[in-house]
Structure formats: C-alpha cells, structure tokens
Amino acid sequence: MKGAAGPSDEDAAVWCEAGWYEGSIRERIRLTVDSAGRVTAAVTGREAEPGDLVLPGVVVPAAANAHSHAFHRILRGRTHTAGDFWSWREQMYSAAGALTPELYEQLATAVFAEMVVSGYASVAEFHYVHHAPDGSAYPNHGMELALARAAVAAGIRLTLLDTCYLSGGFGADGVGTPLDARQQRFGDADADAWLERLASLQAAVGERFDPEQVRVGAALHSVRAVPEAALARIAQRLPAGIPLHIHLSEQPQENADCLAATGLTPTGLLHRHGLLGPRLSVVHATHLTDADIALLGEAGATAVFCPTTEADLADGLGRATDLRNAGVALALGSDQHAVVDPWLEMRALEYGERLRTGRRGALAPSDLHFAASDAGARAQGRTAPGLEPGKACDLMAVDPHSLRTAGSRPDQLAFSATAADVTAVVVGGRLRARNGSHTLLGNPAALLREAIAAVDSAAAPVHEPRLEGTRRP
C-alpha cells in the first residue's frame, strides 16, 4: 500500500493563469514539479506548454487543515439551535459511540473528499476514538489504519494525531477522575500504555504508507483529560521530532478547574512540565491570560483557531493578534466541520478580531493565507504549500469572476471567495478536484449522504433520540 505522493516518476509542469507568488499576484506562472511533488522551478510571464496541467483563474497555496475531528461531520445541521459546549459534547459522544473501523473509513473518506474539493490538501486529524465502545482494543490499530486508508482514497495528506485521553476531569493528587462509560473507547490504561501504542502505531503506519501521504503525530486531548502525573511522564518519554497538539483553554470552566486543582492555568501547567515549544500547537486558545500569551510566544508555539466552530459553540473570541504579536504562529482548522471552507475560516479569523477590538485590517490577506496554508503545514510538521521553488505543489485555483468574486481585486479574494469558487485542487502536483468534483471519488455529497445514513442506521437503536436533544445532563 506504500506509494509515492508525487505526480509520477518524472518531472511534471503546472501552469497558472495567475497566482500568489512571492507575496503578490503574478500572471502566467509555469511550475516544474519533481516526483516527490515539490516545486523545483517557477517562471512568471510564461505561456503554457503541451502536457502542462493548466489552472485558470487565481491560484493560491492549498489550505492545510490544522485541526479536524472527522466524525463530528455527522452533527452538521443537527446540533446548532440551543445549549452550550457541554450539551453539544453529549451529542458528540452519541455519534462517536456508533463508529466501527468500517464505518469510520467510509465516513472519513467522504469527509476528506469534501475537504479536498473545498481547497484543503492536508489535514491534522485529532483522533481519539481508538477502541471498541467497551474499551477493548481493535486488532492492528483498526481505527487508525481506517483513517489512513480514507486519506489515501481521498488523496489528502494526513497527519494522524494519536490522542492521549486518560481521565474524565481533574481529580485529587494529579490523578484525574475515571472515564465514564461513553469515554472508555477513547482511553488507554495510563501514559505509558498510550506511549507504547503510539510507538506501535508509528511503526505500523511507517510500514504501510509514504510519509508524504500519511504520518503520525501526537496529541493530548486537554489538561482535564491528561492528569498532571501523566503530563510529567509524557514529557519525559514523548519522541522528539513529532508534532504535539492539545485543546487549550477552550472553555472558562477548564481554566477554573485547572487553577483549583493545580494552582496554574492550563498553559502554566504545560510550562511546568516542559511541554511548551515550537512543535506544540494549542487548539482554540480562547481564554488566555497575558502571562499565558507571553509563555506561548516565548516557546514559539502555534495557536490553531477554528473560528466557525468557536462561533457555533459560543466559545468566545480568542486574542489572535495578541498571540501573533507575541510570536505565536496562527493556523486554522475546521474542527467539527459545521463548515468545511478554508475561505470562510480565513474571513472569520479577521472578522473575529474586528468584533473583539473594534478595528479593521489587523490581519491582512497575506496573513490570512499564511494562517490557512504555511502555519497549518508547520503544525503538521510538513513542507509549506505554494508556488515558490522548494514548496509542496499543493494548490487551489479560484474563479475570480463568480457571483461572489466578480469585481474583487485578486489580492483581496480572502474577503469574497468561498469554497464554491474553488475550481481546481492540486496535491503534490496531481489534480485531485475540478469544479467541486473529486477526480477519483466523484461527488462528495453522495459519499456523505451514504456514510451518514450508515452511521445513523448503526446508531439509531440507542443514540438517535439524543441527537435531537440539547439539554445538559
């Protein structure tokens, strides 16, 4: 199953009618792409040659999705009318309870295909549905390899963030409270058991997949789900050189509980155990203190904002420009997939800052494209996408003359385009989508309908009534 991620055994060429090149929009750009899918040369003002992959419109780096939970896609259109994060979480648990490796592969294939046609070339999948509902292990990393196969089928680069999830909340003496029945499939016996499973998964993925296609990273679900004693152990044993992600300060209650249990904020707790650093990506980072922001900036960490999810769940507005000014890279994720649209995530990042600060233009279009592509790739430990030599040839072309974009300046498409305007997506020099259709899988909407119906059928006897409710237990 291991295969090359590049276009072929020989160099290929991609011609862009116009594109985002070296910080500005340039015209008629011809790219040479090697067998590994990297741009080796770029010349502006050139015409296309026979055999070139021709991309009309305006070409920009493809998006790198820095935070995804693929199975949350089931909840779109079902959980938006009332309640809060905690009531939404109850419905999420119901969806998770129905998954098997076979169902998850089907669903993730559809979700990843939706990402590709929308402009994403890579995704960091924050994965914690490891085991069967009773907590017993699937043989041979069944759930994890199902996600890897789904990514290969969809042609998206996957960083599989295997997630440590050990407790249901803060407890005494740094131990944490036991997982409840719905969380059993997320957990491992302890930090060492998770580290051993992570190492085994790295070996299994390395044997089966090209790392340009699928690679393994690590995640800690949150400080409430990984007790302090486990954080200390993980800090000692976590392999060097792999990305590390964590949900951080998404909710005020998490901060209050962490302060009560440890005397520190979640960021301060990570700092105590030496877990802050350039490989760390903190997801949401919505409710931070000034001291938290300074620590993250000094560490050179990345903050992954998921603006459409944070708005849907009423999480609040994070301090994006304060983080950026402190030295934290800003990346973007689609999280629960209430929306799969990198253009809307970019726009919502800047609009959130406008609402928070009362000022316009804190994040320029170049900043938004960087967050959507370069910083997201960095969060995955991957080469940044783009048109310049040395970058991954991961691109999306946009129609600048659509109903939404007509009249837009090409360098301001971040404020007018949507995924509906994406006319082509290239991953590693290969065309993966054209006009909303996946080149290998066809219409993702049909795949999604079938996959969601299959999960609903499996969940219906127990879980479907709960998906309709929003009451907090």
Short mmCIF file of C-alpha atoms in Angstrom, two decimals:
data_model
loop_
_atom_site.label_atom_id
_atom_site.label_comp_id
_atom_site.label_asym_id
_atom_site.label_seq_id
_atom_site.Cartn_x
_atom_site.Cartn_y
_atom_site.Cartn_z
CA MET A 1 0.00 0.00 0.00
CA LYS A 2 3.01 2.24 0.37
CA GLY A 3 3.25 4.59 -2.57
CA ALA A 4 4.73 7.84 -3.81
CA ALA A 5 2.94 11.06 -3.01
CA GLY A 6 4.31 12.87 -6.07
CA PRO A 7 2.79 13.08 -9.54
CA SER A 8 4.93 10.41 -11.29
CA ASP A 9 8.45 9.12 -11.62
CA GLU A 10 9.27 12.09 -13.87
CA ASP A 11 9.05 15.86 -13.52
CA ALA A 12 5.73 17.45 -14.42
CA ALA A 13 4.58 21.01 -15.02
CA VAL A 14 1.70 23.14 -13.79
CA TRP A 15 0.68 26.38 -15.48
CA CYS A 16 -1.23 29.03 -13.55
CA GLU A 17 -3.09 31.82 -15.30
CA ALA A 18 -2.36 33.98 -12.25
CA GLY A 19 -1.16 33.17 -8.78
CA TRP A 20 0.02 34.24 -5.34
CA TYR A 21 3.79 34.26 -5.86
CA GLU A 22 6.40 35.81 -3.57
CA GLY A 23 3.84 37.96 -1.77
CA SER A 24 1.88 39.34 -4.70
CA ILE A 25 -0.35 38.26 -7.56
CA ARG A 26 1.70 37.48 -10.69
CA GLU A 27 0.48 36.34 -14.11
CA ARG A 28 1.25 33.27 -16.26
CA ILE A 29 3.37 31.23 -13.89
CA ARG A 30 4.82 27.92 -15.03
CA LEU A 31 5.92 25.50 -12.31
CA THR A 32 8.14 22.46 -12.65
CA VAL A 33 7.29 19.73 -10.13
CA ASP A 34 9.50 16.79 -9.21
CA SER A 35 8.50 13.20 -8.48
CA ALA A 36 8.14 14.00 -4.77
CA GLY A 37 5.52 16.65 -5.52
CA ARG A 38 7.79 19.64 -4.77
CA VAL A 39 8.14 22.75 -6.91
CA THR A 40 11.65 22.81 -8.37
CA ALA A 41 11.35 25.87 -10.61
CA ALA A 42 8.91 28.70 -11.23
CA VAL A 43 8.94 31.20 -14.09
CA THR A 44 6.50 34.10 -14.42
CA GLY A 45 5.27 35.58 -17.70
CA ARG A 46 5.42 32.22 -19.49
CA GLU A 47 2.79 30.54 -21.63
CA ALA A 48 1.60 27.00 -21.06
CA GLU A 49 3.27 24.17 -22.95
CA PRO A 50 1.74 20.95 -24.28
CA GLY A 51 1.19 18.47 -21.46
CA ASP A 52 1.04 21.08 -18.70
CA LEU A 53 -1.67 20.90 -16.09
CA VAL A 54 -3.48 24.18 -16.76
CA LEU A 55 -5.12 26.04 -13.88
CA PRO A 56 -7.29 29.01 -14.95
CA GLY A 57 -8.19 31.76 -12.52
CA VAL A 58 -6.15 32.79 -9.49
CA VAL A 59 -4.02 30.09 -7.87
CA VAL A 60 -3.08 30.23 -4.17
CA PRO A 61 -1.46 27.75 -1.80
CA ALA A 62 -3.88 25.00 -0.86
CA ALA A 63 -5.16 25.07 2.70
CA ALA A 64 -3.58 22.93 5.42
CA ASN A 65 -6.29 21.99 7.91
CA ALA A 66 -4.60 22.14 11.31
CA HIS A 67 -7.46 20.65 13.37
CA SER A 68 -10.10 18.10 12.41
CA HIS A 69 -12.39 15.58 14.08
CA ALA A 70 -13.75 13.75 11.01
CA PHE A 71 -16.65 12.04 12.76
CA HIS A 72 -18.06 15.36 14.00
CA ARG A 73 -19.27 15.92 10.44
CA ILE A 74 -22.26 13.73 11.38
CA LEU A 75 -23.55 16.54 13.61
CA ARG A 76 -23.78 19.26 10.96
CA GLY A 77 -27.30 20.64 10.77
CA ARG A 78 -28.40 18.75 13.90
CA THR A 79 -26.90 20.45 16.92
CA HIS A 80 -26.97 24.20 16.32
CA THR A 81 -30.17 25.54 17.85
CA ALA A 82 -29.60 25.70 21.63
CA GLY A 83 -27.47 24.51 24.52
CA ASP A 84 -23.76 25.09 25.10
CA PHE A 85 -20.45 23.33 24.55
CA TRP A 86 -21.22 20.79 27.26
CA SER A 87 -24.63 19.81 25.88
CA TRP A 88 -23.14 19.64 22.39
CA ARG A 89 -20.48 17.30 23.80
CA GLU A 90 -23.18 14.84 24.93
CA GLN A 91 -24.44 14.61 21.35
CA MET A 92 -20.90 14.19 20.07
CA TYR A 93 -20.44 11.22 22.41
CA SER A 94 -23.54 9.62 20.90
CA ALA A 95 -22.12 9.92 17.40
CA ALA A 96 -18.77 8.51 18.50
CA GLY A 97 -20.45 5.51 20.07
CA ALA A 98 -21.72 4.22 16.71
CA LEU A 99 -18.38 4.09 14.92
CA THR A 100 -16.60 0.91 13.81
CA PRO A 101 -13.44 0.81 11.71
CA GLU A 102 -15.51 0.07 8.61
CA LEU A 103 -18.00 2.86 9.22
CA TYR A 104 -15.26 5.31 10.13
CA GLU A 105 -13.32 4.56 6.97
CA GLN A 106 -16.44 5.18 4.90
CA LEU A 107 -17.28 8.40 6.73
CA ALA A 108 -13.72 9.76 6.80
CA THR A 109 -13.26 9.07 3.09
CA ALA A 110 -16.30 11.25 2.39
CA VAL A 111 -15.22 13.98 4.81
CA PHE A 112 -11.67 14.06 3.44
CA ALA A 113 -13.05 14.23 -0.11
CA GLU A 114 -15.20 17.19 0.95
CA MET A 115 -12.06 18.87 2.29
CA VAL A 116 -10.17 18.30 -0.95
CA VAL A 117 -12.83 19.76 -3.26
CA SER A 118 -13.10 22.73 -0.86
CA GLY A 119 -9.38 23.56 -1.13
CA TYR A 120 -7.59 21.54 1.56
CA ALA A 121 -4.53 19.49 0.63
CA SER A 122 -3.59 18.25 4.11
CA VAL A 123 -5.25 17.65 7.44
CA ALA A 124 -4.23 17.13 11.06
CA GLU A 125 -6.76 14.61 12.37
CA PHE A 126 -7.07 14.88 16.14
CA HIS A 127 -8.02 11.25 16.72
CA TYR A 128 -9.19 9.73 19.98
CA VAL A 129 -11.79 7.08 19.00
CA HIS A 130 -9.19 4.34 19.41
CA HIS A 131 -11.01 1.31 20.78
CA ALA A 132 -14.32 -0.53 20.77
CA PRO A 133 -17.11 1.02 22.88
CA ASP A 134 -16.24 -1.21 25.85
CA GLY A 135 -12.62 -0.06 25.74
CA SER A 136 -11.21 -3.26 24.22
CA ALA A 137 -8.58 -2.83 21.54
CA TYR A 138 -9.20 -3.40 17.86
CA PRO A 139 -6.54 -5.65 16.33
CA ASN A 140 -3.71 -3.98 14.44
CA HIS A 141 -4.74 -0.35 15.07
CA GLY A 142 -8.05 -0.87 13.30
CA MET A 143 -9.44 2.64 13.71
CA GLU A 144 -6.19 4.42 12.95
CA LEU A 145 -5.43 2.49 9.77
CA ALA A 146 -9.03 3.02 8.64
CA LEU A 147 -8.39 6.78 8.76
CA ALA A 148 -5.11 6.36 6.91
CA ARG A 149 -6.80 4.38 4.13
CA ALA A 150 -9.50 7.04 3.92
CA ALA A 151 -6.87 9.74 3.40
CA VAL A 152 -5.18 7.73 0.66
CA ALA A 153 -8.52 7.20 -1.09
CA ALA A 154 -9.26 10.94 -0.94
CA GLY A 155 -5.72 11.96 -1.93
CA ILE A 156 -5.25 14.25 1.06
CA ARG A 157 -2.07 14.37 3.15
CA LEU A 158 -2.87 13.11 6.65
CA THR A 159 -1.10 13.81 9.92
CA LEU A 160 -2.78 11.38 12.29
CA LEU A 161 -2.57 12.90 15.76
CA ASP A 162 -2.96 9.92 18.06
CA THR A 163 -4.52 11.39 21.17
CA CYS A 164 -3.90 10.64 24.83
CA TYR A 165 -7.19 10.64 26.76
CA LEU A 166 -6.91 9.20 30.26
CA SER A 167 -9.39 10.88 32.59
CA GLY A 168 -12.82 12.44 32.67
CA GLY A 169 -11.70 15.51 34.58
CA PHE A 170 -9.46 16.91 37.29
CA GLY A 171 -9.06 14.82 40.45
CA ALA A 172 -7.04 14.77 43.62
CA ASP A 173 -3.26 14.40 43.72
CA GLY A 174 -2.85 14.80 39.96
CA VAL A 175 -4.61 11.51 39.22
CA GLY A 176 -7.82 12.56 37.48
CA THR A 177 -11.35 11.14 37.61
CA PRO A 178 -12.20 7.85 35.87
CA LEU A 179 -13.52 7.84 32.31
CA ASP A 180 -17.27 7.32 32.12
CA ALA A 181 -18.87 4.60 30.00
CA ARG A 182 -19.03 6.74 26.84
CA GLN A 183 -15.35 7.67 27.12
CA GLN A 184 -13.99 4.14 27.52
CA ARG A 185 -13.14 3.81 23.85
CA PHE A 186 -11.03 6.98 23.98
CA GLY A 187 -8.70 5.88 26.75
CA ASP A 188 -5.57 3.88 27.48
CA ALA A 189 -4.59 2.32 30.79
CA ASP A 190 -2.05 5.04 31.58
CA ALA A 191 0.51 7.33 29.98
CA ASP A 192 2.99 4.53 29.37
CA ALA A 193 0.34 2.39 27.67
CA TRP A 194 -0.51 5.30 25.37
CA LEU A 195 3.17 5.92 24.58
CA GLU A 196 3.66 2.26 23.75
CA ARG A 197 0.60 2.25 21.50
CA LEU A 198 1.82 5.45 19.83
CA ALA A 199 5.18 3.82 19.06
CA SER A 200 3.46 0.74 17.68
CA LEU A 201 1.21 2.92 15.51
CA GLN A 202 4.19 4.84 14.15
CA ALA A 203 5.78 1.57 13.11
CA ALA A 204 2.57 0.25 11.53
CA VAL A 205 1.97 3.43 9.53
CA GLY A 206 5.64 3.66 8.52
CA GLU A 207 5.49 0.14 7.08
CA ARG A 208 2.36 0.82 5.02
CA PHE A 209 2.37 4.45 3.88
CA ASP A 210 4.65 7.05 2.35
CA PRO A 211 5.21 9.76 5.00
CA GLU A 212 4.33 12.43 2.44
CA GLN A 213 0.88 10.82 2.38
CA VAL A 214 0.34 9.64 5.98
CA ARG A 215 2.39 10.32 9.09
CA VAL A 216 1.78 10.07 12.83
CA GLY A 217 1.85 12.89 15.35
CA ALA A 218 0.79 13.10 18.99
CA ALA A 219 -1.92 14.94 20.87
CA LEU A 220 -3.02 15.40 24.44
CA HIS A 221 -6.77 15.83 24.46
CA SER A 222 -6.72 18.53 27.16
CA VAL A 223 -5.32 19.14 30.62
CA ARG A 224 -8.61 17.88 32.07
CA ALA A 225 -8.23 14.56 30.17
CA VAL A 226 -4.50 14.03 30.88
CA PRO A 227 -3.74 14.24 34.61
CA GLU A 228 -0.67 16.11 35.82
CA ALA A 229 1.20 12.93 36.75
CA ALA A 230 0.66 11.68 33.19
CA LEU A 231 1.81 15.00 31.72
CA ALA A 232 5.08 14.62 33.60
CA ARG A 233 5.58 11.09 32.30
CA ILE A 234 4.74 12.04 28.72
CA ALA A 235 7.13 14.99 28.84
CA GLN A 236 9.92 12.54 29.74
CA ARG A 237 9.17 9.92 27.09
CA LEU A 238 7.47 11.57 24.11
CA PRO A 239 9.56 11.01 20.97
CA ALA A 240 11.38 14.05 19.66
CA GLY A 241 10.57 15.41 16.24
CA ILE A 242 6.84 14.73 16.05
CA PRO A 243 4.11 17.36 16.27
CA LEU A 244 2.24 17.71 19.56
CA HIS A 245 -1.25 19.23 19.75
CA ILE A 246 -3.64 19.95 22.63
CA HIS A 247 -7.05 21.57 23.15
CA LEU A 248 -6.16 24.51 25.39
CA SER A 249 -8.36 26.91 27.38
CA GLU A 250 -11.36 26.41 25.12
CA GLN A 251 -13.77 26.93 28.00
CA PRO A 252 -13.59 29.17 31.11
CA GLN A 253 -14.63 26.17 33.20
CA GLU A 254 -11.50 24.30 32.11
CA ASN A 255 -9.36 27.20 33.32
CA ALA A 256 -11.19 27.43 36.65
CA ASP A 257 -10.92 23.68 37.27
CA CYS A 258 -7.22 23.66 36.36
CA LEU A 259 -6.49 26.57 38.71
CA ALA A 260 -8.39 24.87 41.52
CA ALA A 261 -6.60 21.55 41.03
CA THR A 262 -3.05 22.72 40.25
CA GLY A 263 -2.79 26.43 41.07
CA LEU A 264 -1.91 27.09 37.42
CA THR A 265 -3.63 27.89 34.17
CA PRO A 266 -3.55 25.13 31.52
CA THR A 267 -0.70 26.95 29.76
CA GLY A 268 1.18 27.31 33.04
CA LEU A 269 0.71 23.60 33.71
CA LEU A 270 2.22 22.68 30.32
CA HIS A 271 5.09 25.07 31.05
CA ARG A 272 5.72 23.44 34.43
CA HIS A 273 6.31 20.12 32.69
CA GLY A 274 8.40 21.41 29.78
CA LEU A 275 5.76 20.76 27.13
CA LEU A 276 5.82 24.23 25.57
CA GLY A 277 7.95 24.53 22.45
CA PRO A 278 7.99 25.07 18.68
CA ARG A 279 6.41 21.68 17.95
CA LEU A 280 3.39 22.45 20.14
CA SER A 281 0.08 23.55 18.62
CA VAL A 282 -2.56 24.78 21.05
CA VAL A 283 -6.06 24.45 19.66
CA HIS A 284 -8.68 27.16 20.31
CA ALA A 285 -6.61 29.02 22.96
CA THR A 286 -9.70 31.14 23.51
CA HIS A 287 -9.44 32.14 27.17
CA LEU A 288 -5.80 33.04 27.84
CA THR A 289 -4.18 35.40 30.31
CA ASP A 290 -1.44 37.85 29.36
CA ALA A 291 1.04 35.54 31.07
CA ASP A 292 -0.23 32.58 29.02
CA ILE A 293 0.26 34.50 25.79
CA ALA A 294 3.78 35.52 26.77
CA LEU A 295 4.71 31.90 27.57
CA LEU A 296 3.35 30.62 24.26
CA GLY A 297 5.16 33.37 22.37
CA GLU A 298 8.47 32.67 24.10
CA ALA A 299 8.05 28.98 23.23
CA GLY A 300 7.42 29.70 19.54
CA ALA A 301 4.20 27.65 19.63
CA THR A 302 1.36 27.65 17.12
CA ALA A 303 -2.22 28.58 18.01
CA VAL A 304 -4.86 26.82 15.91
CA PHE A 305 -8.03 28.86 15.71
CA CYS A 306 -11.22 27.21 14.43
CA PRO A 307 -13.40 30.30 14.01
CA THR A 308 -16.57 28.75 12.59
CA THR A 309 -16.62 26.05 15.27
CA GLU A 310 -15.82 28.50 18.05
CA ALA A 311 -18.70 30.69 16.86
CA ASP A 312 -21.10 27.74 16.56
CA LEU A 313 -20.31 26.52 20.09
CA ALA A 314 -20.33 30.05 21.55
CA ASP A 315 -16.80 29.52 22.84
CA GLY A 316 -15.83 33.18 22.59
CA LEU A 317 -13.23 35.16 20.64
CA GLY A 318 -9.58 34.35 21.13
CA ARG A 319 -6.91 37.05 21.11
CA ALA A 320 -5.49 36.34 17.68
CA THR A 321 -3.41 39.45 17.10
CA ASP A 322 -2.14 39.50 20.69
CA LEU A 323 -0.85 35.96 20.14
CA ARG A 324 0.61 36.89 16.74
CA ASN A 325 2.35 39.93 18.18
CA ALA A 326 3.83 37.81 20.99
CA GLY A 327 5.46 35.47 18.45
CA VAL A 328 2.81 32.74 18.19
CA ALA A 329 2.04 31.47 14.68
CA LEU A 330 -1.68 31.49 13.82
CA ALA A 331 -3.09 28.47 11.99
CA LEU A 332 -6.64 27.47 11.07
CA GLY A 333 -8.70 24.30 11.45
CA SER A 334 -12.23 23.20 10.63
CA ASP A 335 -12.66 21.19 13.87
CA GLN A 336 -16.27 19.91 13.99
CA HIS A 337 -16.94 20.67 10.29
CA ALA A 338 -20.03 22.76 10.79
CA VAL A 339 -18.35 24.41 7.81
CA VAL A 340 -15.70 22.92 5.52
CA ASP A 341 -14.44 26.04 3.78
CA PRO A 342 -10.94 27.50 4.28
CA TRP A 343 -12.06 30.85 2.85
CA LEU A 344 -14.75 31.25 5.48
CA GLU A 345 -12.28 30.28 8.22
CA MET A 346 -9.83 32.92 6.96
CA ARG A 347 -12.53 35.56 6.85
CA ALA A 348 -13.90 34.64 10.26
CA LEU A 349 -10.44 34.96 11.81
CA GLU A 350 -10.16 38.60 10.76
CA TYR A 351 -13.82 39.35 11.43
CA GLY A 352 -13.47 37.94 14.93
CA GLU A 353 -10.61 40.36 15.56
CA ARG A 354 -12.71 43.22 14.23
CA LEU A 355 -15.53 42.33 16.60
CA ARG A 356 -13.14 41.90 19.52
CA THR A 357 -11.05 45.04 19.00
CA GLY A 358 -13.26 47.41 17.01
CA ARG A 359 -10.52 47.76 14.39
CA ARG A 360 -10.32 46.61 10.75
CA GLY A 361 -7.36 45.14 8.94
CA ALA A 362 -5.36 43.68 11.82
CA LEU A 363 -4.81 40.60 9.67
CA ALA A 364 -4.04 41.38 6.03
CA PRO A 365 -4.90 38.92 3.23
CA SER A 366 -1.29 37.73 3.25
CA ASP A 367 -1.61 36.97 6.98
CA LEU A 368 -4.82 35.02 6.37
CA HIS A 369 -3.30 32.95 3.56
CA PHE A 370 -0.27 32.24 5.75
CA ALA A 371 -2.54 31.03 8.57
CA ALA A 372 -4.55 28.84 6.20
CA SER A 373 -1.55 27.26 4.49
CA ASP A 374 2.00 27.76 5.79
CA ALA A 375 1.19 27.74 9.51
CA GLY A 376 -1.17 24.81 9.14
CA ALA A 377 1.52 22.82 7.37
CA ARG A 378 4.01 23.75 10.07
CA ALA A 379 1.59 22.48 12.71
CA GLN A 380 1.66 19.13 10.90
CA GLY A 381 5.44 19.09 10.54
CA ARG A 382 5.07 19.40 6.76
CA THR A 383 6.60 21.49 4.00
CA ALA A 384 4.56 24.62 3.31
CA PRO A 385 2.43 24.58 0.14
CA GLY A 386 2.83 27.16 -2.59
CA LEU A 387 4.15 28.18 -5.97
CA GLU A 388 7.73 29.01 -4.98
CA PRO A 389 10.61 26.52 -5.51
CA GLY A 390 11.07 24.21 -2.55
CA LYS A 391 7.43 24.27 -1.55
CA ALA A 392 4.96 21.41 -1.83
CA CYS A 393 2.95 21.73 -5.03
CA ASP A 394 -0.35 21.85 -3.13
CA LEU A 395 -2.53 24.46 -4.82
CA MET A 396 -6.10 25.63 -5.26
CA ALA A 397 -7.43 27.67 -8.15
CA VAL A 398 -10.26 30.15 -7.61
CA ASP A 399 -12.68 31.68 -10.08
CA PRO A 400 -12.26 35.48 -9.80
CA HIS A 401 -15.42 36.15 -11.84
CA SER A 402 -18.10 34.24 -9.94
CA LEU A 403 -21.27 35.64 -8.37
CA ARG A 404 -19.31 36.14 -5.15
CA THR A 405 -15.94 37.25 -6.51
CA ALA A 406 -16.86 39.38 -9.53
CA GLY A 407 -15.13 42.73 -9.20
CA SER A 408 -12.78 41.59 -6.44
CA ARG A 409 -9.16 42.56 -6.51
CA PRO A 410 -7.20 39.30 -6.82
CA ASP A 411 -5.23 40.08 -3.67
CA GLN A 412 -8.47 40.50 -1.68
CA LEU A 413 -10.17 37.24 -2.61
CA ALA A 414 -9.78 36.18 1.03
CA PHE A 415 -12.69 38.58 1.72
CA SER A 416 -15.00 37.46 -1.08
CA ALA A 417 -14.32 33.88 -2.20
CA THR A 418 -15.79 30.70 -0.74
CA ALA A 419 -15.20 27.00 -1.34
CA ALA A 420 -17.88 27.21 -4.05
CA ASP A 421 -15.42 29.29 -6.08
CA VAL A 422 -12.61 26.68 -5.94
CA THR A 423 -12.26 25.36 -9.47
CA ALA A 424 -9.28 23.03 -9.03
CA VAL A 425 -7.21 21.49 -6.26
CA VAL A 426 -3.74 20.03 -6.74
CA VAL A 427 -1.96 17.86 -4.16
CA GLY A 428 1.70 17.04 -4.77
CA GLY A 429 1.38 18.11 -8.40
CA ARG A 430 -1.64 15.86 -9.02
CA LEU A 431 -5.06 17.21 -9.90
CA ARG A 432 -7.43 15.98 -7.16
CA ALA A 433 -10.56 18.07 -7.72
CA ARG A 434 -12.16 20.05 -10.51
CA ASN A 435 -15.27 22.24 -10.10
CA GLY A 436 -16.47 20.56 -6.92
CA SER A 437 -15.98 17.01 -8.12
CA HIS A 438 -13.24 14.74 -6.80
CA THR A 439 -11.19 13.30 -9.66
CA LEU A 440 -11.12 9.83 -8.08
CA LEU A 441 -14.30 9.70 -5.98
CA GLY A 442 -16.79 11.89 -7.81
CA ASN A 443 -19.35 13.94 -5.88
CA PRO A 444 -18.51 14.07 -2.15
CA ALA A 445 -22.14 14.92 -1.34
CA ALA A 446 -23.23 11.47 -2.48
CA LEU A 447 -20.46 9.86 -0.41
CA LEU A 448 -21.50 11.90 2.64
CA ARG A 449 -25.18 11.00 2.29
CA GLU A 450 -24.36 7.30 2.17
CA ALA A 451 -21.84 7.44 5.02
CA ILE A 452 -24.06 9.46 7.36
CA ALA A 453 -27.01 7.19 6.64
CA ALA A 454 -24.87 4.18 7.50
CA VAL A 455 -23.76 5.70 10.81
CA ASP A 456 -27.32 6.77 11.61
CA SER A 457 -28.52 3.24 10.97
CA ALA A 458 -25.92 1.84 13.35
CA ALA A 459 -26.69 4.46 15.98
CA ALA A 460 -30.48 4.56 15.71
CA PRO A 461 -31.44 1.96 18.35
CA VAL A 462 -29.65 3.88 21.13
CA HIS A 463 -28.39 7.24 20.01
CA GLU A 464 -30.72 8.89 17.53
CA PRO A 465 -33.12 10.40 20.10
CA ARG A 466 -30.17 12.02 21.90
CA LEU A 467 -29.03 13.71 18.68
CA GLU A 468 -32.30 15.65 18.69
CA GLY A 469 -31.92 16.99 22.22
CA THR A 470 -29.86 19.83 23.55
CA ARG A 471 -30.42 19.51 27.30
CA ARG A 472 -27.42 19.35 29.53
CA PRO A 473 -27.45 16.22 31.74
#
